[in-house]
CSV table of C-alpha atoms in Angstrom, one decimal:
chain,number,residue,atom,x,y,z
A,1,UNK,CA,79.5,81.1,117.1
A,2,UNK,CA,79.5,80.7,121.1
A,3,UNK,CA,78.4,82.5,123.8
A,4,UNK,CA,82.1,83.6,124.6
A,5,UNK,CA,82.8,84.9,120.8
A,6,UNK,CA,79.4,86.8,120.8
A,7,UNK,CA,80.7,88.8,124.1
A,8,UNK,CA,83.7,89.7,122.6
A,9,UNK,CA,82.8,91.0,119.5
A,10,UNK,CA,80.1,92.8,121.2
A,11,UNK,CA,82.3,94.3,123.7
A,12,UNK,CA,84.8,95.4,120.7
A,13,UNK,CA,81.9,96.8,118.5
A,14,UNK,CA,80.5,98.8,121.2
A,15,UNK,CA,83.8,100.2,122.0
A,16,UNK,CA,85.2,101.0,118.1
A,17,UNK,CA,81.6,102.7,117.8
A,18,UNK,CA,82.1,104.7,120.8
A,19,UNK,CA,85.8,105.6,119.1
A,20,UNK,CA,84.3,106.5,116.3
A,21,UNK,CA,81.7,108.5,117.1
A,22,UNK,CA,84.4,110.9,119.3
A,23,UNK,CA,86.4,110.8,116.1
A,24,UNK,CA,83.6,112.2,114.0
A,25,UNK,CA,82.3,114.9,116.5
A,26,UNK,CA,86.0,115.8,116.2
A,27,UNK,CA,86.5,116.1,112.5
A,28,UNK,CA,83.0,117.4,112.3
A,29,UNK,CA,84.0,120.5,114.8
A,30,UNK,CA,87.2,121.2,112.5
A,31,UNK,CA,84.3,121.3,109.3
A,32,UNK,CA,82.2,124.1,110.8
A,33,UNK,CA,85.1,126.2,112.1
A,34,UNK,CA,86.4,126.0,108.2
A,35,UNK,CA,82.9,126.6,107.1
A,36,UNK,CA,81.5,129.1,109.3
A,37,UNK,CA,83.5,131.9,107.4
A,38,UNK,CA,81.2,131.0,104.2
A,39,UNK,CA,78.0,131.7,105.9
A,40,UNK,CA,75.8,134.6,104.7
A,41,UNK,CA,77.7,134.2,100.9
A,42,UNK,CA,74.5,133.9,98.2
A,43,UNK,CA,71.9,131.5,99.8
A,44,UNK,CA,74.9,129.7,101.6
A,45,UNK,CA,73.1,130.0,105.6
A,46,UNK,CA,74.1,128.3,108.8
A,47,UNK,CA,71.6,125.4,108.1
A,48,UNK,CA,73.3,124.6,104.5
A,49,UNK,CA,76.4,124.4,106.4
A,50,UNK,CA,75.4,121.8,108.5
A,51,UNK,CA,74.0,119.7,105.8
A,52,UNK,CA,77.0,120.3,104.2
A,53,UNK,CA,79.3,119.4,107.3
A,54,UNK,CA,76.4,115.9,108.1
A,55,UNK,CA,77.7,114.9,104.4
A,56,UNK,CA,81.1,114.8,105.1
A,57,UNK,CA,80.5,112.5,107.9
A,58,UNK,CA,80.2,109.2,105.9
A,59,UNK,CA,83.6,110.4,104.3
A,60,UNK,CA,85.2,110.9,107.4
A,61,UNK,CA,83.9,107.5,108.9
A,62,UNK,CA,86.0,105.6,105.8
A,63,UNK,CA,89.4,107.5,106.5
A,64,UNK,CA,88.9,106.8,110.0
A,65,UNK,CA,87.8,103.4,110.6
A,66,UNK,CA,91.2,101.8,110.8
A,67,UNK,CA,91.8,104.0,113.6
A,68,UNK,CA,88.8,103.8,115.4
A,69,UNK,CA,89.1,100.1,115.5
A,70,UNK,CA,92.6,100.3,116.8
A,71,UNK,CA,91.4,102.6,119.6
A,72,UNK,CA,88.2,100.6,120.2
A,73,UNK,CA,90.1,97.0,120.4
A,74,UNK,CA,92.3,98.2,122.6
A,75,UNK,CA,90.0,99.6,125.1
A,76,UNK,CA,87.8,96.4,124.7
A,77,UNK,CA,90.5,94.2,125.5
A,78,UNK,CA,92.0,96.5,128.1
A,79,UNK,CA,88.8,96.4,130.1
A,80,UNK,CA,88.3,93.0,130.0
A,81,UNK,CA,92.1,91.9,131.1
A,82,UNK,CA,91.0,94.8,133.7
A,83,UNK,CA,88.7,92.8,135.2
A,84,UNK,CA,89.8,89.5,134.7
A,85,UNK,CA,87.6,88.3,132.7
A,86,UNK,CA,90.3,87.3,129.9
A,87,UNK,CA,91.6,85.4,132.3
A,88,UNK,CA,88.6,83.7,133.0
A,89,UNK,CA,88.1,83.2,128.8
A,90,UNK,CA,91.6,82.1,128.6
A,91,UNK,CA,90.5,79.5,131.6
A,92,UNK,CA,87.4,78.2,130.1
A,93,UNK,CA,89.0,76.7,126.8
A,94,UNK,CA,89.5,79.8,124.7
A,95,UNK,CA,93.4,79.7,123.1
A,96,UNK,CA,95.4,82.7,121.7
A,97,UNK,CA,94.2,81.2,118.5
A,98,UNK,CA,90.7,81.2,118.9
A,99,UNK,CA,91.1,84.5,120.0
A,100,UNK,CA,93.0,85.7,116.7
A,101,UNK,CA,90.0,84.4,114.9
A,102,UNK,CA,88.0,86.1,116.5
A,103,UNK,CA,89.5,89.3,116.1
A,104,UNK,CA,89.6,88.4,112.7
A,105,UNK,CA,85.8,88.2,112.3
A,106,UNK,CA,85.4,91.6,113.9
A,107,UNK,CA,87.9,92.9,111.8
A,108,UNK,CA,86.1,91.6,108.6
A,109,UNK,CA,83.1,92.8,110.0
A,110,UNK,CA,84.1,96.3,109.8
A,111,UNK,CA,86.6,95.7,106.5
A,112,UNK,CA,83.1,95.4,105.0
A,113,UNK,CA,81.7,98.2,106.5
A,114,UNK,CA,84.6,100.3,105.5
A,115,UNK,CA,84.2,98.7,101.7
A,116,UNK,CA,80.4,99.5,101.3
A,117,UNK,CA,81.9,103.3,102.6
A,118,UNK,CA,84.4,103.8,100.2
A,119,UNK,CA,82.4,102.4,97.1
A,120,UNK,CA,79.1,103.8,97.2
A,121,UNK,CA,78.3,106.1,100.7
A,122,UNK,CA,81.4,108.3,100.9
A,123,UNK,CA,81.3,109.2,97.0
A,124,UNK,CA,77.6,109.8,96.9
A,125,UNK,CA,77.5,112.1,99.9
A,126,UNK,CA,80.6,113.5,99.0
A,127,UNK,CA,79.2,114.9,95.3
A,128,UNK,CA,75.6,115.9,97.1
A,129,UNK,CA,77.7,117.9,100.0
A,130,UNK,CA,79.7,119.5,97.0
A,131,UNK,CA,76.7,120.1,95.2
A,132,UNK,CA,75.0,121.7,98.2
A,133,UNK,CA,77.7,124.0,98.7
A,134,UNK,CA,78.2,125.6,95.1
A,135,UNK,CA,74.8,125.8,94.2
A,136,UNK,CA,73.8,128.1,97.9
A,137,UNK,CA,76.7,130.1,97.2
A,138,UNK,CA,76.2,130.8,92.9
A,139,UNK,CA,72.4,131.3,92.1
A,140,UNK,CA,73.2,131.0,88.7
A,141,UNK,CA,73.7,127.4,88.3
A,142,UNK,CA,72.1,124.2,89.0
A,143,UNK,CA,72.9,120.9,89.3
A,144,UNK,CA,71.2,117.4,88.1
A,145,UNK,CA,71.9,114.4,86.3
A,146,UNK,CA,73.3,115.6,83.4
A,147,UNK,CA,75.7,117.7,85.4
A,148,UNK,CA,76.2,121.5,85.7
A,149,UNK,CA,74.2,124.3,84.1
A,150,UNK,CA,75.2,127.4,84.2
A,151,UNK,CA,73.4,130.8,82.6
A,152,UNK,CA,76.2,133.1,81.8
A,153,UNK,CA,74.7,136.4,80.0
A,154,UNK,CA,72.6,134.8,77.0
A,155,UNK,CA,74.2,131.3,76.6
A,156,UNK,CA,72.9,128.7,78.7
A,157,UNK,CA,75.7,125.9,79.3
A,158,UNK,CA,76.0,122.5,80.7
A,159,UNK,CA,79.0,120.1,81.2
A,160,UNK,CA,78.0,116.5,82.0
A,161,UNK,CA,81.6,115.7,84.1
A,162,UNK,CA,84.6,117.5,85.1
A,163,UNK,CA,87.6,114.6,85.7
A,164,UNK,CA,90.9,115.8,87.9
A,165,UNK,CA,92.9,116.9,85.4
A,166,UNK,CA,90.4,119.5,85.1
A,167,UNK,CA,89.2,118.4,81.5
A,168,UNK,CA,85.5,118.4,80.5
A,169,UNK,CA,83.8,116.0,79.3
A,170,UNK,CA,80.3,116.3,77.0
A,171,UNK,CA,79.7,119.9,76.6
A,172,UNK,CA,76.6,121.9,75.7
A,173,UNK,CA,76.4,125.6,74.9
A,174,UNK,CA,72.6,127.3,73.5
A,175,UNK,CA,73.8,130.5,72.6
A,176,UNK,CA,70.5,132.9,72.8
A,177,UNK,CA,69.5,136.7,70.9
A,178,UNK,CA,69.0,139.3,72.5
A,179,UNK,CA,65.2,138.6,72.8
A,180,UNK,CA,66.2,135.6,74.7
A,181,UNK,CA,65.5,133.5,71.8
A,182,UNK,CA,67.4,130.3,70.4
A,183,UNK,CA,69.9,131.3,67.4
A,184,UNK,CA,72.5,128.0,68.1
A,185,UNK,CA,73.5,125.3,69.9
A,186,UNK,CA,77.3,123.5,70.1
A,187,UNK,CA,77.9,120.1,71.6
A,188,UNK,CA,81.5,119.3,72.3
A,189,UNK,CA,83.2,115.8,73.1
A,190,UNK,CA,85.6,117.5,75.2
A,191,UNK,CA,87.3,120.8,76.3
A,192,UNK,CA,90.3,122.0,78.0
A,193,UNK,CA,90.2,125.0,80.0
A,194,UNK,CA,93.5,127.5,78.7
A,195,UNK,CA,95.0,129.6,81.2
A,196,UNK,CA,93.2,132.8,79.7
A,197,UNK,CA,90.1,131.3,80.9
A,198,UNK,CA,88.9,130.1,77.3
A,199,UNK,CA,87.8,126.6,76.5
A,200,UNK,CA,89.3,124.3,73.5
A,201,UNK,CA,86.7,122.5,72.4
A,202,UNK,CA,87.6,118.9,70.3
A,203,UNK,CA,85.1,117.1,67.6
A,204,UNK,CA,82.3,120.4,67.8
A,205,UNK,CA,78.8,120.1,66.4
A,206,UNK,CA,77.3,123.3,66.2
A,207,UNK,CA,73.5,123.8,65.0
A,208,UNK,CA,72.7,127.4,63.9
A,209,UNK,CA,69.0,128.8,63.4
A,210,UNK,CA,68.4,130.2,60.5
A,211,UNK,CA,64.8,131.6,59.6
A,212,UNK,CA,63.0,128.2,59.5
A,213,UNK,CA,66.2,126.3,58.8
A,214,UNK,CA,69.1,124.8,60.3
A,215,UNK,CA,72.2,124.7,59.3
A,216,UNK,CA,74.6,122.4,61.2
A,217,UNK,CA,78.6,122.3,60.8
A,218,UNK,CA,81.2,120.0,62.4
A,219,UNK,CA,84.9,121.1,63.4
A,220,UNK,CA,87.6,119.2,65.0
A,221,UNK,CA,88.3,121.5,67.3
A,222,UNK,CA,87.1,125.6,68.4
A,223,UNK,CA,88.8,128.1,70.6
A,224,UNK,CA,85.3,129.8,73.0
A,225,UNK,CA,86.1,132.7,75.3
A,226,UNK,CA,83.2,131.0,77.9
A,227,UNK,CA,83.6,133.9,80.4
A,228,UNK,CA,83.0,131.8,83.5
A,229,UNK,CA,85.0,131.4,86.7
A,230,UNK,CA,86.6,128.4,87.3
A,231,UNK,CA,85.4,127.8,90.3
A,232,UNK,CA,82.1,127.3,89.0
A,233,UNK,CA,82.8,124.3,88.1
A,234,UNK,CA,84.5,123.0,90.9
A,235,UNK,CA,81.1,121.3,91.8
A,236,UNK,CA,82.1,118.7,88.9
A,237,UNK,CA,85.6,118.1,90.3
A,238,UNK,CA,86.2,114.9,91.7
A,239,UNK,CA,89.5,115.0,93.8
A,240,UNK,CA,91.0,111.3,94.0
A,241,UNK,CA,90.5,110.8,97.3
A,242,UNK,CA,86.8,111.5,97.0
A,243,UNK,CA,86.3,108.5,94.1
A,244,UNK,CA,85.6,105.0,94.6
A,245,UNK,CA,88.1,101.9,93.8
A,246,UNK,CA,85.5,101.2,90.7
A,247,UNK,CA,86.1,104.8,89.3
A,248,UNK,CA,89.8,105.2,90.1
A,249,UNK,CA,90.2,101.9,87.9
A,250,UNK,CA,88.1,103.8,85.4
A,251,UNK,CA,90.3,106.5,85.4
A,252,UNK,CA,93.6,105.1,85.9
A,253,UNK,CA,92.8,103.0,82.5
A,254,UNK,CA,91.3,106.5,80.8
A,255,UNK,CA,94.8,108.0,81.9
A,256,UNK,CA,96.9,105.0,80.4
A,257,UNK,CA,95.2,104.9,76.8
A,258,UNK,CA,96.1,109.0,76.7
A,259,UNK,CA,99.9,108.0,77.6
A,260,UNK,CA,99.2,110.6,80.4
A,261,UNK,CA,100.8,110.6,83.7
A,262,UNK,CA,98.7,108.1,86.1
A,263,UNK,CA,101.5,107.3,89.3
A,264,UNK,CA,100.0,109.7,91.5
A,265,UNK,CA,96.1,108.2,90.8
A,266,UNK,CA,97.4,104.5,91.6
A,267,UNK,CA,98.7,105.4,94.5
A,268,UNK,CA,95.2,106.6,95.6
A,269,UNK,CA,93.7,102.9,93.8
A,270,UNK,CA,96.2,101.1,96.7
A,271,UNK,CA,95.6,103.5,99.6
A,272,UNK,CA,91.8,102.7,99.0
A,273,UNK,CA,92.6,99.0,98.3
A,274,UNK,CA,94.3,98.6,101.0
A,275,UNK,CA,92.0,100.0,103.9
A,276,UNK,CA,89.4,97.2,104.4
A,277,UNK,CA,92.5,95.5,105.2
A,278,UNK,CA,94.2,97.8,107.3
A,279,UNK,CA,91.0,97.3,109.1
A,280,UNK,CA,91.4,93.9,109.9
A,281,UNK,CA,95.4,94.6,110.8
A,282,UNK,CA,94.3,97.3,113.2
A,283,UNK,CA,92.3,94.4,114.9
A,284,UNK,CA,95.2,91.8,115.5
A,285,UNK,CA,97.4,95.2,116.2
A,286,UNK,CA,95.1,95.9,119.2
A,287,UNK,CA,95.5,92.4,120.3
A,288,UNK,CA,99.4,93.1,119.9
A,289,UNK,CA,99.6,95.5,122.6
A,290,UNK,CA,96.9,94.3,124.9
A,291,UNK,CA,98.4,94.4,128.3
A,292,UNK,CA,98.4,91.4,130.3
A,293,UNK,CA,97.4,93.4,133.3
A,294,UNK,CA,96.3,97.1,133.9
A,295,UNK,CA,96.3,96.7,137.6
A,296,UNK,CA,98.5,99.7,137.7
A,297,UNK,CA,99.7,102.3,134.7
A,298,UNK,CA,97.4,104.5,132.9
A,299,UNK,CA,94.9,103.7,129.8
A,300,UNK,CA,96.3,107.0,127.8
A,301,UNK,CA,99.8,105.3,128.1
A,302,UNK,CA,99.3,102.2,126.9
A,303,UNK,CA,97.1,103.4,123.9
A,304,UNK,CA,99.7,105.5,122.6
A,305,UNK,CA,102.3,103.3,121.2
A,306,UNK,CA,99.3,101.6,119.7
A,307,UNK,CA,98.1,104.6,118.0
A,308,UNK,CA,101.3,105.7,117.0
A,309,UNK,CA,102.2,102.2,115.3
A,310,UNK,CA,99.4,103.1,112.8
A,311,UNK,CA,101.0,106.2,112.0
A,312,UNK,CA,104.2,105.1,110.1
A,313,UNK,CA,104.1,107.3,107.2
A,314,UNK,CA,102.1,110.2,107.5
A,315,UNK,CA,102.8,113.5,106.6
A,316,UNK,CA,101.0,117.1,106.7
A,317,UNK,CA,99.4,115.7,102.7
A,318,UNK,CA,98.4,112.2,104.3
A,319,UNK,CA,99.0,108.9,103.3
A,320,UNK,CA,100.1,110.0,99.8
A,321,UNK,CA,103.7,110.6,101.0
A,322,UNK,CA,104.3,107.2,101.2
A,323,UNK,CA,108.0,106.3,100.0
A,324,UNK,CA,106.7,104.2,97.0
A,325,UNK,CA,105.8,107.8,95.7
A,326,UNK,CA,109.4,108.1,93.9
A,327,UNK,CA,109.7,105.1,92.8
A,328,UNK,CA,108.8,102.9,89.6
A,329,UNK,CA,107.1,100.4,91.3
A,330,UNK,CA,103.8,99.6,91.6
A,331,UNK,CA,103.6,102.0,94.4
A,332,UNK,CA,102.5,100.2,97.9
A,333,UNK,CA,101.0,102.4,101.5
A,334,UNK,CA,101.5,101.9,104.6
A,335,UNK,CA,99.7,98.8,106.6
A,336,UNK,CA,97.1,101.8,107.5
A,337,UNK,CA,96.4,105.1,106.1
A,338,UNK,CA,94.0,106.5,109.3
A,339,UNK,CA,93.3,110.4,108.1
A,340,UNK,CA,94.6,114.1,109.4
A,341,UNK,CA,93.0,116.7,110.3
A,342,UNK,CA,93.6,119.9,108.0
A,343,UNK,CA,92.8,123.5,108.0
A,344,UNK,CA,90.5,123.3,106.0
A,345,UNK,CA,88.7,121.0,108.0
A,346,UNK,CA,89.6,118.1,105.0
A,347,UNK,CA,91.3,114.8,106.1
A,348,UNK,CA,92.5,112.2,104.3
């Protein structure tokens, strides 16, 4: 790499990092004004919610990257056609092409950054964060790795995963006297939750105490009033936009072998797909609208048809209003999905 290609990517890096660190002490302000309103609820206190509000940060940092290096090439490359000093690169040797390419390598550079994001970070902060949050405000459950417990009267239950359709999957219910003593136990494949409230549990193995025996019984399926909120469990719910490329797949796949409806979950598997390279397009975009002088006219102005360009097709919900939405396609995003900012202090 030369000397020249060094500066440059330097000079963009520094400036995309700057742009993203404003971005994030944005989206982070809009987190705590939705969040403040919960402090004080169960064990819930101000320093929870900024540990919850630092998780959402790696989150945020994916949805925003696009746009950040958008903003952050096009002040880099503004200031240097500022000062002449494209010129003087231009000059010394250094064609339009080289120059593409080497956009193209700081592009890469933060299409992998925006990768390792949006496959491991984002999803693991984003579970701890939700984690965080349910178990200050409810007492009476824990998390760990096998999922949720929960102690509802004298039945102690844990669900291992909750997917977005709101079905559970691997269920376990110890059912206690009123001494506080074991009398059964039921594991469950699966459960769906009716709209009373109930659970309908599928391929049920219950274990039931008796004296110094135990007498075990197997049903195909079980109707259990469980007699807890559903928000309880929202600490296992996923939402899309919150799950890596590796576990939409997972999904997506779960979804087609059920012959259930799975449009709406591939067009989150191509938004995600697609932002490592709307990274790199947000690079040669910059590039695009680079003015060849900035002698005169104002920085504000010439960033904002930029900006706008990566805004084709967003709506109050995000990128998922893209137009492929309604149709039977394989459905395709926009070149770059950069997040919104939301009321509830969500983007994306």
């Amino acid at each position: 790499m030369t000397l020249i290609a060094r500066y440059l990517i330097k000079q963009l890096s520094i400036t995309t990092l700057y742009a993203m660190f404003a971005l994030l002490a944005l989206y982070s302000f809009f987190d705590i004004v939705a969040e403040v309103g919960g402090v004080g609820e169960g064990g819930y206190t101000g320093i929870k919610m900024m540990q919850y509000v630092l998780l959402q940060i790696p989150d945020h940092a994916y949805q925003m990257m696009p746009l950040a290096v958008l903003i952050g090439g096009l002040i880099a490359l503004s200031q240097l056609a500022s000062n002449s000093e494209m010129t003087v690169i231009k000059t010394s040797g250094m064609s339009t092409k080289n120059i593409i390419a080497i956009l193209l390598g700081f592009g890469l550079i933060f299409a992998a950054a925006t990768a390792l994001l949006g496959e491991s970070v984002a999803p693991a902060a984003n579970r701890y964060a939700q984690n965080l949050k349910t178990t200050a405000k409810n007492g009476k459950i824990s998390t760990g790795a096998e999922g949720l417990w929960i102690k509802e009267q004298n039945n102690i239950i844990n669900v291992r995963e909750m997917l977005p359709d709101q079905s559970l999957r691997g269920i376990k219910v110890f059912r206690h006297d009123q001494n506080f003593k074991l009398a059964e136990s039921w594991q469950a494949e699966s459960a769906v939750i009716a709209a009373d409230g109930g659970w309908k549990l599928a391929n049920v193995r219950r274990s039931i105490l008796d004296g110094d025996r135990v007498r075990t019984e197997k049903h195909d399926g079980e109707y259990w009033q469980a007699g807890i909120r559903g928000s309880l469990l929202d600490v296992l719910l996923v939402n899309p936009n919150q799950m890596s490329l590796t576990a939409l797949t997972a999904y997506i796949k779960h979804l087609e072998d059920n012959k259930q409806q799975a449009d709406n979950y591939k067009i989150e598997w191509w938004r995600k797909l697609m932002y490592p390279v709307a990274t790199v397009v947000m690079a040669l975009v910059a590039l695009a609208f680079t003015p060849q002088s900035t002698r005169h006219g104002n920085m504000g102005l010439k960033l904002l048809p930029a900006s706008a360009s990566a805004w084709p097709s967003i709506s109050p919900d995000g990128c998922s209003a893209s137009p492929a939405s309604s149709t039977a396609y394989p459905p395709l995003p926009p070149p770059c999905c950069p997040p919104q900012p939301s009321p509830h202090g969500r983007c994306g």
